[in-house]
Steps between C-alpha positions, in 0.01 A plus 500: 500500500647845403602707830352873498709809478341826684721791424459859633426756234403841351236498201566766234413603150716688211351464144307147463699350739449418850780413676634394917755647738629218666781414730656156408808364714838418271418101573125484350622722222793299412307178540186584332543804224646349146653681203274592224720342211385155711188533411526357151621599163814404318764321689807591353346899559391386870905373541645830391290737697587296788887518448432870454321539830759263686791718336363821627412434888812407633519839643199517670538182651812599614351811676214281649737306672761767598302823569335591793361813332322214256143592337375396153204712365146319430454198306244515229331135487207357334289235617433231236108338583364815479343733812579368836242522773509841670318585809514894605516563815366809688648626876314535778476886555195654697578840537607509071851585499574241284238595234640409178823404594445170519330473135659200292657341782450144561637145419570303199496150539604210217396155498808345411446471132598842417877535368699774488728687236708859516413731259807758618812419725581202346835573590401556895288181508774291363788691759175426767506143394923455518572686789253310686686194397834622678325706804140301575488776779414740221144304424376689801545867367208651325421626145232743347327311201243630297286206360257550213289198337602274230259339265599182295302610192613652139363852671647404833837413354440786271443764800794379725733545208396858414557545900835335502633682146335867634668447846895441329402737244455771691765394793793806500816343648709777663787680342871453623475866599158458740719156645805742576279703690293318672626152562645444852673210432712591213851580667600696144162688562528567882867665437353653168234737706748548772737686267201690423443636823816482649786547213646824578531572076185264367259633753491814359179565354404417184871325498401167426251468253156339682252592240393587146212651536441581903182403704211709385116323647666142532667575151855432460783305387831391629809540303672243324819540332568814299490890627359748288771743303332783678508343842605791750616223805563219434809342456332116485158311589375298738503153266888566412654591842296126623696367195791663580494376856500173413775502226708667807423193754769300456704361773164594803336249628308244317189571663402824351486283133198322690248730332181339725657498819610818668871527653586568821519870640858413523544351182357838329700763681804266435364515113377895494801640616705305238278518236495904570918479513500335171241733301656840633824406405366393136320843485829652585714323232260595241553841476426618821148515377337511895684813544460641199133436449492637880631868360249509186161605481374316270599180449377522091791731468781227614258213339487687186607859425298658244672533192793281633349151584817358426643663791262316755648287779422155458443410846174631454357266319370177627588305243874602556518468874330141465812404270745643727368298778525194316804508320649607888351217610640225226842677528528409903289213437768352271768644734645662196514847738427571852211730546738802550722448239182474247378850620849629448459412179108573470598876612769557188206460236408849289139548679318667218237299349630522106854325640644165494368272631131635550427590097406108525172681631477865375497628102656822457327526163163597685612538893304176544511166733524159397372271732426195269590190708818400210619900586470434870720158493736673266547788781582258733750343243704826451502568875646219538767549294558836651526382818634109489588412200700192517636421143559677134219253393246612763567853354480426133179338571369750682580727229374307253166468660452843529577520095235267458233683751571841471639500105781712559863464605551513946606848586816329702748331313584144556848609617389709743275241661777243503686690715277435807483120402607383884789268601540200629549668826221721524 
């Protein structure tokens, strides 16, 4: 005989649905609630969306099991058998304080032949579902789930469809700019706002690009990774100096990589104050550019003089200070340089945007940028052979690339180059 279920719940309406707020613990959900590519359909199709979903949930799991701060949003479910039983119930309340409060309260109950399927969190149900395996504990915690009803019929099957489709349709995941600043996990995005409030250069108003178009009536969207030309500020955004953190993290401890698990306060004061070491004294090896964007007005006229774009620092430009963090980084990486001897070398580069090696990026033709992704590799390319190079055929290739990429000849001869090719000894 099939055993009952009574669950608490809410009764509500949007559209021609009607739907239940319910509270379900981690165990019934995991036990009872399917996936909806089980419910039929192609096999081979059913297989791949499964690997997908198992591919994708590691990280939740793994925040399930290690978080304390832990909490999934709602679950939306359907209930395949069509409407469960639902009894409203009403509160006792003589004196009519309740009144109306208490509307569409009251209990569902199922009588065991109903299933269940998730129409949205897949990947939460099947994180539920694992980390339950490895913690049962976990089974007692609790859930939101909204359930609506499933019919078994070409309109039924029809209906739920349209619902699942309209529900990932019209899902918006968030941007790597709304993660940087919100997420409280994230070590990268914990140090990221820090610097923003407490970096005595990038705190400066308006220093560190946050925006592109401010908040105007719940209107607004964060910046990403270019600055306007005519920028007064800002010397980067809020999506490159994240990047740039992390391209900077090498040699502090491995926790911070653990992007779902936050770090110890120790572990990010230890990181901060290194991380803010190693971008100040970048900053300072490229032209000074802290202190000199500190003494002009307007940044537009250090980004790009009127009249003389050519003569516009490079360091201003996001795409330029991302390949100077990562070419640092391979350099030290590949112990080809220490860290100070690279900015030694960093700091001898002409800092005019229509130089060696940055003309990877910029036309002088038309005072324009070039930030297709084969311009951007071949930046890092001649930086590298600015800074490291570590043969005559690293050079010629270099050379030869930018031939290829830019059609012109490299504005630094090959000799030249060669003659910071490093020795054995370096």
């Amino acid at each position: 005989m099939a055993t009952k279920t009574f669950i608490p719940a809410f009764r509500a309406k949007v559209g021609d649905w009607t739907y239940y707020i319910c509270i379900m613990k981690y165990a019934q959900v995991a036990r009872e609630v399917g996936f909806a590519h089980e419910l039929g359909g192609n096999k081979d199709l059913n297989s791949l969306i499964q690997r997908g979903i198992g591919a994708r949930t590691e990280g939740i799991k793994n925040y399930l099991l290690k978080s304390e701060h832990r909490f999934l949003g709602s679950l939306i479910v359907a209930t395949w058998g069509g409407d469960p039983e639902y009894l409203e119930l009403h509160m006792d309340d003589p004196d009519g304080v309740l009144k109306g409060v208490d509307n569409g309260f009251g209990v569902l109950t199922f009588d065991g032949s109903h299933q269940f399927f998730a129409l949205d969190g897949q990947h939460r149900l099947r994180a539920i579902k694992d980390a339950i395996k490895q913690r049962p504990e976990l089974g007692a915690e609790d859930i939101c789930v909204l359930l609506v009803s499933h019919y078994d019929t070409l309109d039924g099957r029809e209906r739920t469809q349209r619902l699942f489709t309209n529900i990932n349709r019209n899902a918006k995941n968030t941007t790597q700019a709304e993660n940087i600043a919100l997420d409280v996990d994230d070590a990268f995005a914990i140090l990221t706002r820090r610097m923003l409030t407490e970096h005595p250069f990038l705190s400066a108003a308006g220093r560190v690009r946050v925006f592109t178009r401010p908040p105007s009536e719940g209107d607004f969207s964060l910046a990403a990774g270019s600055i306007p030309v005519g920028d007064k500020s800002a010397l980067t955004t809020i999506t490159v100096l994240y990047e740039i953190l992390k391209t900077l993290s090498w040699g502090l401890p491995a926790e911070i990589n653990d992007l779902q698990n936050r770090p110890s306060d120790e572990v990010l004061e230890q990181s901060y104050q290194a991380l803010v070491h190693r971008v100040d004294e970048m900053l300072k090896a490229a032209g000074d550019v802290a202190t000199v964007l500190q003494a002009t007005p307007n940044a537009k006229d250090l980004r790009a003089p009127k009249g003389k774009e050519g003569n516009g620092q490079p360091m201003l430009r996001p795409v330029v200070q991302k390949a100077v963090a990562r070419v640092l980084r391979t350099i030290v990486d590949q112990d080809l340089l220490s860290w100070e001897e690279a900015l030694e070398r960093l700091l001898k580069l002409p800092w005019k945007i229509s130089d060696a090696p940055w003309v990877s990026v910029f036309n002088p033709e038309n005072s324009k940028m070039i930030t297709a992704k084969e311009n951007t590799e071949l930046l890092e390319e001649m930086l590298r052979v600015h800074l490291a190079p570590t043969s005559k055929a690293e050079v010629t290739r270099a050379r030869k690339t930018f031939k290829e990429v830019r059609q012109k000849q490299y504005p630094v001869a090959q000799d030249d180059l060669e003659l910071g090719i490093l020795s054995s000894e370096e």
